[in-house]
């Protein structure tokens, strides 16, 4: 990350960049797109994505959205599949610490802007918070129809039959809808939207008190969900949507009903299940909750 | 064509940070229709533009966004101020990305672009500045947990706009240092009916 920054910065110090890195005209363009996204929930607004001093896979769409909404008083959190401490998350957090001078945190409850890759925090978000998603492929119909002209027409005409056919073929083949990530949703009865590659476990949380913004850098799309927006996971009367539920409690904090990662603990096939949301898990342990292995595992 | 003296003043002193705070309020307002948001970082344009409307212009307008001025807002001092501070071209209603004026002067809503089925974002945003003859309404829809109350002008025209969703116009209502938003997605009922 540091190398990326200095290369694209042409030797300039970070202090010479504008507040939150992007120039004002770029931020205005992104801000206008965000307002349209808010006014037409689930619709993908085109925007002119800028080069960012990090590779596309690192969430440049999310970074540009975060830069456009950020104020100097914000407290910023970044999670990568639930964890605050991956290289990706740490780099993006540092980027805004340096370019915007904002405070940073790993605590969901303290953060005002949370940029996320592929998870929604376990702790419910509140009014005044903004959740910014990094989106790799914003078009939920893309794997059914490669042409952008065609998918745009399908959204315009509400032609979502193909999507239902795909899900139904899933049922025919697997006895259930096997899609477990990026599970498509319908927003306010109108647009079919890709919630980004969150596990379908997180889909019920998409109706929330906070603002949700989605940024796809390479694909140059922004979309949004206002607070309390109606978000329905696509399903069938005889095969209703079911958010996957773990068969286990978290081995560290004992949480029932959080999203778990499986962790291999030794060469002998030992394994444990732990909350993917590291802040949630640590918060529970700090509060005295212990799971099956919570007392013995070194979790620092 | 001498510029009015105050065309050059009233901008931000620290545009990046002041714009950021003002946009955040504008975003929260659009995300929560009917809620009133005070702006802390204010621009000052010539009369009759309110500080809240002037701030929205600075935050959202630039050479990419044609602006239509209606009624008393369409005066030389305001035109010069917008040109100097934003670089936005002035345009007829049908070509405008943003329109500014009092409610009555902005009418009819059919004068503005509502977007296209493929690109509903290619639509105008109206900044309704100053007082209007309003009626109490009950709002529901995206951004509103159950229902909320507001006062809006010409319910029938705004209901017709909402009925065209996903096409349609979005609105900011500005007065003094405060703003409120009404996106096309909001369902509007006369408070007497509900
Ligand atoms: Zn846990």
mmCIF file with all atom_site columns, N, CA and C in Angstrom, chain A residues 18-19 24 28 31-32 35-36 38-40 43 46 68-74 113 127-128 130 152-153 156 188 190-191 207 209 211 226-228, chain B residues 16-17 19-21 23-24 27-28 30-32 59-62 64-65 98 117-121 123 125 142-143 145 165-166 170 172 183-185 187:
data_model
loop_
_atom_site.group_PDB
_atom_site.id
_atom_site.type_symbol
_atom_site.label_atom_id
_atom_site.label_alt_id
_atom_site.label_comp_id
_atom_site.label_asym_id
_atom_site.label_entity_id
_atom_site.label_seq_id
_atom_site.pdbx_PDB_ins_code
_atom_site.Cartn_x
_atom_site.Cartn_y
_atom_site.Cartn_z
_atom_site.occupancy
_atom_site.B_iso_or_equiv
_atom_site.pdbx_formal_charge
_atom_site.auth_seq_id
_atom_site.auth_comp_id
_atom_site.auth_asym_id
_atom_site.auth_atom_id
_atom_site.pdbx_PDB_model_num
ATOM 1   N N  . UNK A 1 18  ? -5.911  16.864 -1.528  1.00 0.00 ? 18  UNK A N  1
ATOM 2   C CA . UNK A 1 18  ? -7.128  17.474 -1.023  1.00 0.00 ? 18  UNK A CA 1
ATOM 3   C C  . UNK A 1 18  ? -7.683  16.662 0.150   1.00 0.00 ? 18  UNK A C  1
ATOM 4   N N  . UNK A 1 19  ? -8.570  17.282 0.935   1.00 0.00 ? 19  UNK A N  1
ATOM 5   C CA . UNK A 1 19  ? -9.255  16.571 2.009   1.00 0.00 ? 19  UNK A CA 1
ATOM 6   C C  . UNK A 1 19  ? -9.904  15.301 1.458   1.00 0.00 ? 19  UNK A C  1
ATOM 7   N N  . UNK A 1 24  ? -12.301 18.315 -5.573  1.00 0.00 ? 24  UNK A N  1
ATOM 8   C CA . UNK A 1 24  ? -13.682 18.727 -5.296  1.00 0.00 ? 24  UNK A CA 1
ATOM 9   C C  . UNK A 1 24  ? -14.634 18.408 -6.435  1.00 0.00 ? 24  UNK A C  1
ATOM 10  N N  . UNK A 1 28  ? -17.992 16.194 -6.101  1.00 0.00 ? 28  UNK A N  1
ATOM 11  C CA . UNK A 1 28  ? -19.319 16.687 -6.466  1.00 0.00 ? 28  UNK A CA 1
ATOM 12  C C  . UNK A 1 28  ? -20.047 15.695 -7.374  1.00 0.00 ? 28  UNK A C  1
ATOM 13  N N  . UNK A 1 31  ? -21.070 12.790 -5.330  1.00 0.00 ? 31  UNK A N  1
ATOM 14  C CA . UNK A 1 31  ? -22.158 13.177 -4.420  1.00 0.00 ? 31  UNK A CA 1
ATOM 15  C C  . UNK A 1 31  ? -23.491 13.281 -5.155  1.00 0.00 ? 31  UNK A C  1
ATOM 16  N N  . UNK A 1 32  ? -23.466 13.823 -6.352  1.00 0.00 ? 32  UNK A N  1
ATOM 17  C CA . UNK A 1 32  ? -24.719 13.890 -7.131  1.00 0.00 ? 32  UNK A CA 1
ATOM 18  C C  . UNK A 1 32  ? -25.229 12.472 -7.410  1.00 0.00 ? 32  UNK A C  1
ATOM 19  N N  . UNK A 1 35  ? -26.920 11.031 -4.318  1.00 0.00 ? 35  UNK A N  1
ATOM 20  C CA . UNK A 1 35  ? -28.273 11.555 -4.077  1.00 0.00 ? 35  UNK A CA 1
ATOM 21  C C  . UNK A 1 35  ? -29.288 10.892 -5.014  1.00 0.00 ? 35  UNK A C  1
ATOM 22  N N  . UNK A 1 36  ? -28.902 10.671 -6.265  1.00 0.00 ? 36  UNK A N  1
ATOM 23  C CA . UNK A 1 36  ? -29.802 9.966  -7.185  1.00 0.00 ? 36  UNK A CA 1
ATOM 24  C C  . UNK A 1 36  ? -30.025 8.531  -6.703  1.00 0.00 ? 36  UNK A C  1
ATOM 25  N N  . UNK A 1 38  ? -29.978 7.510  -3.706  1.00 0.00 ? 38  UNK A N  1
ATOM 26  C CA . UNK A 1 38  ? -30.858 7.580  -2.538  1.00 0.00 ? 38  UNK A CA 1
ATOM 27  C C  . UNK A 1 38  ? -32.306 7.782  -2.973  1.00 0.00 ? 38  UNK A C  1
ATOM 28  N N  . UNK A 1 39  ? -32.513 8.559  -4.041  1.00 0.00 ? 39  UNK A N  1
ATOM 29  C CA . UNK A 1 39  ? -33.871 8.865  -4.510  1.00 0.00 ? 39  UNK A CA 1
ATOM 30  C C  . UNK A 1 39  ? -34.489 7.695  -5.277  1.00 0.00 ? 39  UNK A C  1
ATOM 31  N N  . UNK A 1 40  ? -33.651 6.841  -5.856  1.00 0.00 ? 40  UNK A N  1
ATOM 32  C CA . UNK A 1 40  ? -34.137 5.682  -6.622  1.00 0.00 ? 40  UNK A CA 1
ATOM 33  C C  . UNK A 1 40  ? -33.454 4.439  -6.046  1.00 0.00 ? 40  UNK A C  1
ATOM 34  N N  . UNK A 1 43  ? -31.373 1.272  -7.783  1.00 0.00 ? 43  UNK A N  1
ATOM 35  C CA . UNK A 1 43  ? -30.997 1.558  -9.170  1.00 0.00 ? 43  UNK A CA 1
ATOM 36  C C  . UNK A 1 43  ? -29.510 1.892  -9.238  1.00 0.00 ? 43  UNK A C  1
ATOM 37  N N  . UNK A 1 46  ? -24.674 5.391  -12.929 1.00 0.00 ? 46  UNK A N  1
ATOM 38  C CA . UNK A 1 46  ? -23.316 5.423  -13.489 1.00 0.00 ? 46  UNK A CA 1
ATOM 39  C C  . UNK A 1 46  ? -22.522 6.597  -12.902 1.00 0.00 ? 46  UNK A C  1
ATOM 40  N N  . UNK A 1 68  ? -16.301 10.670 -0.575  1.00 0.00 ? 68  UNK A N  1
ATOM 41  C CA . UNK A 1 68  ? -17.312 11.676 -0.933  1.00 0.00 ? 68  UNK A CA 1
ATOM 42  C C  . UNK A 1 68  ? -18.257 11.993 0.219   1.00 0.00 ? 68  UNK A C  1
ATOM 43  N N  . UNK A 1 69  ? -18.419 11.060 1.161   1.00 0.00 ? 69  UNK A N  1
ATOM 44  C CA . UNK A 1 69  ? -19.345 11.325 2.274   1.00 0.00 ? 69  UNK A CA 1
ATOM 45  C C  . UNK A 1 69  ? -18.634 11.779 3.552   1.00 0.00 ? 69  UNK A C  1
ATOM 46  N N  . UNK A 1 70  ? -17.329 11.598 3.600   1.00 0.00 ? 70  UNK A N  1
ATOM 47  C CA . UNK A 1 70  ? -16.606 11.795 4.855   1.00 0.00 ? 70  UNK A CA 1
ATOM 48  C C  . UNK A 1 70  ? -16.520 13.259 5.279   1.00 0.00 ? 70  UNK A C  1
ATOM 49  N N  . UNK A 1 71  ? -16.700 13.510 6.587   1.00 0.00 ? 71  UNK A N  1
ATOM 50  C CA . UNK A 1 71  ? -16.480 14.842 7.156   1.00 0.00 ? 71  UNK A CA 1
ATOM 51  C C  . UNK A 1 71  ? -15.336 14.738 8.157   1.00 0.00 ? 71  UNK A C  1
ATOM 52  N N  . UNK A 1 72  ? -14.685 15.885 8.454   1.00 0.00 ? 72  UNK A N  1
ATOM 53  C CA . UNK A 1 72  ? -13.519 15.823 9.350   1.00 0.00 ? 72  UNK A CA 1
ATOM 54  C C  . UNK A 1 72  ? -13.844 15.226 10.716  1.00 0.00 ? 72  UNK A C  1
ATOM 55  N N  . UNK A 1 73  ? -15.102 15.321 11.136  1.00 0.00 ? 73  UNK A N  1
ATOM 56  C CA . UNK A 1 73  ? -15.492 14.858 12.468  1.00 0.00 ? 73  UNK A CA 1
ATOM 57  C C  . UNK A 1 73  ? -15.814 13.366 12.506  1.00 0.00 ? 73  UNK A C  1
ATOM 58  N N  . UNK A 1 74  ? -15.710 12.668 11.375  1.00 0.00 ? 74  UNK A N  1
ATOM 59  C CA . UNK A 1 74  ? -16.102 11.257 11.335  1.00 0.00 ? 74  UNK A CA 1
ATOM 60  C C  . UNK A 1 74  ? -15.158 10.366 12.127  1.00 0.00 ? 74  UNK A C  1
ATOM 61  N N  . UNK A 1 113 ? -18.801 6.226  9.937   1.00 0.00 ? 113 UNK A N  1
ATOM 62  C CA . UNK A 1 113 ? -18.744 5.666  8.581   1.00 0.00 ? 113 UNK A CA 1
ATOM 63  C C  . UNK A 1 113 ? -18.002 4.331  8.661   1.00 0.00 ? 113 UNK A C  1
ATOM 64  N N  . UNK A 1 127 ? -29.235 5.258  13.340  1.00 0.00 ? 127 UNK A N  1
ATOM 65  C CA . UNK A 1 127 ? -29.377 6.504  12.609  1.00 0.00 ? 127 UNK A CA 1
ATOM 66  C C  . UNK A 1 127 ? -28.107 7.337  12.817  1.00 0.00 ? 127 UNK A C  1
ATOM 67  N N  . UNK A 1 128 ? -27.616 7.939  11.747  1.00 0.00 ? 128 UNK A N  1
ATOM 68  C CA . UNK A 1 128 ? -26.384 8.726  11.832  1.00 0.00 ? 128 UNK A CA 1
ATOM 69  C C  . UNK A 1 128 ? -25.159 7.954  11.368  1.00 0.00 ? 128 UNK A C  1
ATOM 70  N N  . UNK A 1 130 ? -23.258 5.396  8.537   1.00 0.00 ? 130 UNK A N  1
ATOM 71  C CA . UNK A 1 130 ? -23.299 5.084  7.103   1.00 0.00 ? 130 UNK A CA 1
ATOM 72  C C  . UNK A 1 130 ? -22.466 3.833  6.860   1.00 0.00 ? 130 UNK A C  1
ATOM 73  N N  . UNK A 1 152 ? -29.741 -3.136 -18.756 1.00 0.00 ? 152 UNK A N  1
ATOM 74  C CA . UNK A 1 152 ? -30.351 -1.840 -18.457 1.00 0.00 ? 152 UNK A CA 1
ATOM 75  C C  . UNK A 1 152 ? -31.818 -1.838 -18.918 1.00 0.00 ? 152 UNK A C  1
ATOM 76  N N  . UNK A 1 153 ? -32.041 -2.447 -20.092 1.00 0.00 ? 153 UNK A N  1
ATOM 77  C CA . UNK A 1 153 ? -33.406 -2.557 -20.614 1.00 0.00 ? 153 UNK A CA 1
ATOM 78  C C  . UNK A 1 153 ? -34.243 -3.448 -19.693 1.00 0.00 ? 153 UNK A C  1
ATOM 79  N N  . UNK A 1 156 ? -35.257 -1.505 -16.766 1.00 0.00 ? 156 UNK A N  1
ATOM 80  C CA . UNK A 1 156 ? -36.238 -0.491 -17.137 1.00 0.00 ? 156 UNK A CA 1
ATOM 81  C C  . UNK A 1 156 ? -37.630 -1.103 -17.258 1.00 0.00 ? 156 UNK A C  1
ATOM 82  N N  . UNK A 1 188 ? -37.898 -2.229 -2.511  1.00 0.00 ? 188 UNK A N  1
ATOM 83  C CA . UNK A 1 188 ? -39.158 -1.474 -2.585  1.00 0.00 ? 188 UNK A CA 1
ATOM 84  C C  . UNK A 1 188 ? -40.050 -1.961 -3.729  1.00 0.00 ? 188 UNK A C  1
ATOM 85  N N  . UNK A 1 190 ? -39.320 -2.854 -6.631  1.00 0.00 ? 190 UNK A N  1
ATOM 86  C CA . UNK A 1 190 ? -39.001 -2.356 -7.961  1.00 0.00 ? 190 UNK A CA 1
ATOM 87  C C  . UNK A 1 190 ? -37.714 -2.944 -8.540  1.00 0.00 ? 190 UNK A C  1
ATOM 88  N N  . UNK A 1 191 ? -36.556 -2.534 -8.040  1.00 0.00 ? 191 UNK A N  1
ATOM 89  C CA . UNK A 1 191 ? -35.295 -2.946 -8.654  1.00 0.00 ? 191 UNK A CA 1
ATOM 90  C C  . UNK A 1 191 ? -34.719 -4.198 -7.985  1.00 0.00 ? 191 UNK A C  1
ATOM 91  N N  . UNK A 1 207 ? -32.439 -4.273 5.826   1.00 0.00 ? 207 UNK A N  1
ATOM 92  C CA . UNK A 1 207 ? -33.385 -3.236 6.245   1.00 0.00 ? 207 UNK A CA 1
ATOM 93  C C  . UNK A 1 207 ? -32.920 -2.737 7.601   1.00 0.00 ? 207 UNK A C  1
ATOM 94  N N  . UNK A 1 209 ? -31.534 0.990  10.183  1.00 0.00 ? 209 UNK A N  1
ATOM 95  C CA . UNK A 1 209 ? -31.703 2.416  10.496  1.00 0.00 ? 209 UNK A CA 1
ATOM 96  C C  . UNK A 1 209 ? -30.661 3.299  9.813   1.00 0.00 ? 209 UNK A C  1
ATOM 97  N N  . UNK A 1 211 ? -27.855 4.530  6.739   1.00 0.00 ? 211 UNK A N  1
ATOM 98  C CA . UNK A 1 211 ? -27.763 4.693  5.286   1.00 0.00 ? 211 UNK A CA 1
ATOM 99  C C  . UNK A 1 211 ? -26.786 3.645  4.746   1.00 0.00 ? 211 UNK A C  1
ATOM 100 N N  . UNK A 1 226 ? -31.821 3.728  1.270   1.00 0.00 ? 226 UNK A N  1
ATOM 101 C CA . UNK A 1 226 ? -32.121 4.631  2.378   1.00 0.00 ? 226 UNK A CA 1
ATOM 102 C C  . UNK A 1 226 ? -32.468 3.814  3.628   1.00 0.00 ? 226 UNK A C  1
ATOM 103 N N  . UNK A 1 227 ? -32.470 4.461  4.796   1.00 0.00 ? 227 UNK A N  1
ATOM 104 C CA . UNK A 1 227 ? -32.845 3.753  6.024   1.00 0.00 ? 227 UNK A CA 1
ATOM 105 C C  . UNK A 1 227 ? -34.229 3.118  5.874   1.00 0.00 ? 227 UNK A C  1
ATOM 106 N N  . UNK A 1 228 ? -34.431 1.973  6.487   1.00 0.00 ? 228 UNK A N  1
ATOM 107 C CA . UNK A 1 228 ? -35.746 1.309  6.566   1.00 0.00 ? 228 UNK A CA 1
ATOM 108 C C  . UNK A 1 228 ? -36.319 0.947  5.211   1.00 0.00 ? 228 UNK A C  1
ATOM 109 N N  . UNK B 2 16  ? -13.219 22.228 0.777   1.00 0.00 ? 16  UNK B N  1
ATOM 110 C CA . UNK B 2 16  ? -13.281 20.766 0.943   1.00 0.00 ? 16  UNK B CA 1
ATOM 111 C C  . UNK B 2 16  ? -14.015 20.338 2.216   1.00 0.00 ? 16  UNK B C  1
ATOM 112 N N  . UNK B 2 17  ? -13.696 20.983 3.341   1.00 0.00 ? 17  UNK B N  1
ATOM 113 C CA . UNK B 2 17  ? -14.323 20.563 4.598   1.00 0.00 ? 17  UNK B CA 1
ATOM 114 C C  . UNK B 2 17  ? -15.746 21.097 4.731   1.00 0.00 ? 17  UNK B C  1
ATOM 115 N N  . UNK B 2 19  ? -17.825 21.919 2.270   1.00 0.00 ? 19  UNK B N  1
ATOM 116 C CA . UNK B 2 19  ? -18.674 21.181 1.325   1.00 0.00 ? 19  UNK B CA 1
ATOM 117 C C  . UNK B 2 19  ? -19.012 19.801 1.872   1.00 0.00 ? 19  UNK B C  1
ATOM 118 N N  . UNK B 2 20  ? -18.019 19.178 2.499   1.00 0.00 ? 20  UNK B N  1
ATOM 119 C CA . UNK B 2 20  ? -18.236 17.825 3.025   1.00 0.00 ? 20  UNK B CA 1
ATOM 120 C C  . UNK B 2 20  ? -19.338 17.835 4.085   1.00 0.00 ? 20  UNK B C  1
ATOM 121 N N  . UNK B 2 21  ? -19.272 18.802 4.992   1.00 0.00 ? 21  UNK B N  1
ATOM 122 C CA . UNK B 2 21  ? -20.296 18.847 6.056   1.00 0.00 ? 21  UNK B CA 1
ATOM 123 C C  . UNK B 2 21  ? -21.670 19.160 5.469   1.00 0.00 ? 21  UNK B C  1
ATOM 124 N N  . UNK B 2 23  ? -22.700 18.594 2.405   1.00 0.00 ? 23  UNK B N  1
ATOM 125 C CA . UNK B 2 23  ? -23.214 17.456 1.641   1.00 0.00 ? 23  UNK B CA 1
ATOM 126 C C  . UNK B 2 23  ? -23.769 16.384 2.564   1.00 0.00 ? 23  UNK B C  1
ATOM 127 N N  . UNK B 2 24  ? -23.078 16.164 3.684   1.00 0.00 ? 24  UNK B N  1
ATOM 128 C CA . UNK B 2 24  ? -23.540 15.122 4.613   1.00 0.00 ? 24  UNK B CA 1
ATOM 129 C C  . UNK B 2 24  ? -24.951 15.414 5.084   1.00 0.00 ? 24  UNK B C  1
ATOM 130 N N  . UNK B 2 27  ? -27.280 14.716 2.220   1.00 0.00 ? 27  UNK B N  1
ATOM 131 C CA . UNK B 2 27  ? -27.451 13.267 2.049   1.00 0.00 ? 27  UNK B CA 1
ATOM 132 C C  . UNK B 2 27  ? -28.419 12.719 3.098   1.00 0.00 ? 27  UNK B C  1
ATOM 133 N N  . UNK B 2 28  ? -28.212 13.104 4.357   1.00 0.00 ? 28  UNK B N  1
ATOM 134 C CA . UNK B 2 28  ? -29.106 12.646 5.428   1.00 0.00 ? 28  UNK B CA 1
ATOM 135 C C  . UNK B 2 28  ? -30.540 13.106 5.137   1.00 0.00 ? 28  UNK B C  1
ATOM 136 N N  . UNK B 2 30  ? -31.927 13.721 2.148   1.00 0.00 ? 30  UNK B N  1
ATOM 137 C CA . UNK B 2 30  ? -32.500 12.942 1.049   1.00 0.00 ? 30  UNK B CA 1
ATOM 138 C C  . UNK B 2 30  ? -32.788 11.517 1.509   1.00 0.00 ? 30  UNK B C  1
ATOM 139 N N  . UNK B 2 31  ? -31.995 11.021 2.465   1.00 0.00 ? 31  UNK B N  1
ATOM 140 C CA . UNK B 2 31  ? -32.181 9.658  2.964   1.00 0.00 ? 31  UNK B CA 1
ATOM 141 C C  . UNK B 2 31  ? -33.367 9.557  3.909   1.00 0.00 ? 31  UNK B C  1
ATOM 142 N N  . UNK B 2 32  ? -33.774 10.687 4.500   1.00 0.00 ? 32  UNK B N  1
ATOM 143 C CA . UNK B 2 32  ? -34.871 10.684 5.478   1.00 0.00 ? 32  UNK B CA 1
ATOM 144 C C  . UNK B 2 32  ? -35.872 11.765 5.088   1.00 0.00 ? 32  UNK B C  1
ATOM 145 N N  . UNK B 2 59  ? -22.313 23.167 -3.214  1.00 0.00 ? 59  UNK B N  1
ATOM 146 C CA . UNK B 2 59  ? -21.917 21.779 -2.978  1.00 0.00 ? 59  UNK B CA 1
ATOM 147 C C  . UNK B 2 59  ? -22.172 20.903 -4.203  1.00 0.00 ? 59  UNK B C  1
ATOM 148 N N  . UNK B 2 60  ? -23.240 21.191 -4.965  1.00 0.00 ? 60  UNK B N  1
ATOM 149 C CA . UNK B 2 60  ? -23.677 20.259 -6.005  1.00 0.00 ? 60  UNK B CA 1
ATOM 150 C C  . UNK B 2 60  ? -23.467 20.741 -7.434  1.00 0.00 ? 60  UNK B C  1
ATOM 151 N N  . UNK B 2 61  ? -23.323 22.048 -7.659  1.00 0.00 ? 61  UNK B N  1
ATOM 152 C CA . UNK B 2 61  ? -23.297 22.559 -9.032  1.00 0.00 ? 61  UNK B CA 1
ATOM 153 C C  . UNK B 2 61  ? -21.881 22.852 -9.518  1.00 0.00 ? 61  UNK B C  1
ATOM 154 N N  . UNK B 2 62  ? -21.668 22.633 -10.815 1.00 0.00 ? 62  UNK B N  1
ATOM 155 C CA . UNK B 2 62  ? -20.403 22.950 -11.471 1.00 0.00 ? 62  UNK B CA 1
ATOM 156 C C  . UNK B 2 62  ? -20.661 23.002 -12.977 1.00 0.00 ? 62  UNK B C  1
ATOM 157 N N  . UNK B 2 64  ? -20.759 21.000 -15.183 1.00 0.00 ? 64  UNK B N  1
ATOM 158 C CA . UNK B 2 64  ? -21.493 19.842 -15.708 1.00 0.00 ? 64  UNK B CA 1
ATOM 159 C C  . UNK B 2 64  ? -23.000 19.928 -15.476 1.00 0.00 ? 64  UNK B C  1
ATOM 160 N N  . UNK B 2 65  ? -23.454 20.885 -14.681 1.00 0.00 ? 65  UNK B N  1
ATOM 161 C CA . UNK B 2 65  ? -24.857 20.881 -14.246 1.00 0.00 ? 65  UNK B CA 1
ATOM 162 C C  . UNK B 2 65  ? -25.574 22.171 -14.621 1.00 0.00 ? 65  UNK B C  1
ATOM 163 N N  . UNK B 2 98  ? -30.384 21.246 -12.135 1.00 0.00 ? 98  UNK B N  1
ATOM 164 C CA . UNK B 2 98  ? -30.913 21.844 -10.917 1.00 0.00 ? 98  UNK B CA 1
ATOM 165 C C  . UNK B 2 98  ? -31.747 23.057 -11.288 1.00 0.00 ? 98  UNK B C  1
ATOM 166 N N  . UNK B 2 117 ? -36.502 5.676  -18.762 1.00 0.00 ? 117 UNK B N  1
ATOM 167 C CA . UNK B 2 117 ? -36.618 4.352  -18.131 1.00 0.00 ? 117 UNK B CA 1
ATOM 168 C C  . UNK B 2 117 ? -35.255 3.675  -17.917 1.00 0.00 ? 117 UNK B C  1
ATOM 169 N N  . UNK B 2 118 ? -34.328 3.823  -18.883 1.00 0.00 ? 118 UNK B N  1
ATOM 170 C CA . UNK B 2 118 ? -33.004 3.226  -18.720 1.00 0.00 ? 118 UNK B CA 1
ATOM 171 C C  . UNK B 2 118 ? -32.127 4.023  -17.754 1.00 0.00 ? 118 UNK B C  1
ATOM 172 N N  . UNK B 2 119 ? -32.336 5.348  -17.729 1.00 0.00 ? 119 UNK B N  1
ATOM 173 C CA . UNK B 2 119 ? -31.512 6.229  -16.889 1.00 0.00 ? 119 UNK B CA 1
ATOM 174 C C  . UNK B 2 119 ? -32.398 7.196  -16.087 1.00 0.00 ? 119 UNK B C  1
ATOM 175 N N  . UNK B 2 120 ? -33.088 6.690  -15.072 1.00 0.00 ? 120 UNK B N  1
ATOM 176 C CA . UNK B 2 120 ? -33.937 7.579  -14.260 1.00 0.00 ? 120 UNK B CA 1
ATOM 177 C C  . UNK B 2 120 ? -33.136 8.640  -13.501 1.00 0.00 ? 120 UNK B C  1
ATOM 178 N N  . UNK B 2 121 ? -31.801 8.483  -13.469 1.00 0.00 ? 121 UNK B N  1
ATOM 179 C CA . UNK B 2 121 ? -30.965 9.486  -12.796 1.00 0.00 ? 121 UNK B CA 1
ATOM 180 C C  . UNK B 2 121 ? -30.787 10.741 -13.655 1.00 0.00 ? 121 UNK B C  1
ATOM 181 N N  . UNK B 2 123 ? -32.409 13.197 -14.395 1.00 0.00 ? 123 UNK B N  1
ATOM 182 C CA . UNK B 2 123 ? -33.598 13.942 -13.993 1.00 0.00 ? 123 UNK B CA 1
ATOM 183 C C  . UNK B 2 123 ? -33.178 15.204 -13.259 1.00 0.00 ? 123 UNK B C  1
ATOM 184 N N  . UNK B 2 125 ? -33.313 18.106 -10.226 1.00 0.00 ? 125 UNK B N  1
ATOM 185 C CA . UNK B 2 125 ? -33.569 18.307 -8.804  1.00 0.00 ? 125 UNK B CA 1
ATOM 186 C C  . UNK B 2 125 ? -33.994 19.756 -8.613  1.00 0.00 ? 125 UNK B C  1
ATOM 187 N N  . UNK B 2 142 ? -39.330 4.708  1.370   1.00 0.00 ? 142 UNK B N  1
ATOM 188 C CA . UNK B 2 142 ? -37.914 4.558  1.699   1.00 0.00 ? 142 UNK B CA 1
ATOM 189 C C  . UNK B 2 142 ? -37.410 5.713  2.571   1.00 0.00 ? 142 UNK B C  1
ATOM 190 N N  . UNK B 2 143 ? -36.644 5.383  3.594   1.00 0.00 ? 143 UNK B N  1
ATOM 191 C CA . UNK B 2 143 ? -36.092 6.411  4.472   1.00 0.00 ? 143 UNK B CA 1
ATOM 192 C C  . UNK B 2 143 ? -36.972 6.729  5.662   1.00 0.00 ? 143 UNK B C  1
ATOM 193 N N  . UNK B 2 145 ? -39.324 5.035  8.704   1.00 0.00 ? 145 UNK B N  1
ATOM 194 C CA . UNK B 2 145 ? -39.559 3.732  9.352   1.00 0.00 ? 145 UNK B CA 1
ATOM 195 C C  . UNK B 2 145 ? -41.038 3.358  9.312   1.00 0.00 ? 145 UNK B C  1
ATOM 196 N N  . UNK B 2 165 ? -42.607 7.103  -10.343 1.00 0.00 ? 165 UNK B N  1
ATOM 197 C CA . UNK B 2 165 ? -41.409 6.387  -9.920  1.00 0.00 ? 165 UNK B CA 1
ATOM 198 C C  . UNK B 2 165 ? -41.210 5.142  -10.774 1.00 0.00 ? 165 UNK B C  1
ATOM 199 N N  . UNK B 2 166 ? -39.991 4.824  -11.207 1.00 0.00 ? 166 UNK B N  1
ATOM 200 C CA . UNK B 2 166 ? -38.702 5.412  -10.812 1.00 0.00 ? 166 UNK B CA 1
ATOM 201 C C  . UNK B 2 166 ? -38.324 6.703  -11.547 1.00 0.00 ? 166 UNK B C  1
ATOM 202 N N  . UNK B 2 170 ? -36.688 15.177 -7.912  1.00 0.00 ? 170 UNK B N  1
ATOM 203 C CA . UNK B 2 170 ? -36.400 15.175 -6.480  1.00 0.00 ? 170 UNK B CA 1
ATOM 204 C C  . UNK B 2 170 ? -36.352 16.628 -6.012  1.00 0.00 ? 170 UNK B C  1
ATOM 205 N N  . UNK B 2 172 ? -35.448 19.635 -2.928  1.00 0.00 ? 172 UNK B N  1
ATOM 206 C CA . UNK B 2 172 ? -35.007 20.181 -1.648  1.00 0.00 ? 172 UNK B CA 1
ATOM 207 C C  . UNK B 2 172 ? -35.874 21.392 -1.365  1.00 0.00 ? 172 UNK B C  1
ATOM 208 N N  . UNK B 2 183 ? -37.596 13.024 -2.072  1.00 0.00 ? 183 UNK B N  1
ATOM 209 C CA . UNK B 2 183 ? -37.280 12.289 -3.302  1.00 0.00 ? 183 UNK B CA 1
ATOM 210 C C  . UNK B 2 183 ? -38.554 11.772 -3.952  1.00 0.00 ? 183 UNK B C  1
ATOM 211 N N  . UNK B 2 184 ? -38.439 11.372 -5.211  1.00 0.00 ? 184 UNK B N  1
ATOM 212 C CA . UNK B 2 184 ? -39.588 10.863 -5.970  1.00 0.00 ? 184 UNK B CA 1
ATOM 213 C C  . UNK B 2 184 ? -40.164 9.591  -5.364  1.00 0.00 ? 184 UNK B C  1
ATOM 214 N N  . UNK B 2 185 ? -39.360 8.910  -4.522  1.00 0.00 ? 185 UNK B N  1
ATOM 215 C CA . UNK B 2 185 ? -39.780 7.605  -3.966  1.00 0.00 ? 185 UNK B CA 1
ATOM 216 C C  . UNK B 2 185 ? -40.765 7.747  -2.815  1.00 0.00 ? 185 UNK B C  1
ATOM 217 N N  . UNK B 2 187 ? -44.060 8.360  -0.699  1.00 0.00 ? 187 UNK B N  1
ATOM 218 C CA . UNK B 2 187 ? -45.513 8.338  -0.889  1.00 0.00 ? 187 UNK B CA 1
ATOM 219 C C  . UNK B 2 187 ? -46.135 9.422  -0.016  1.00 0.00 ? 187 UNK B C  1
#
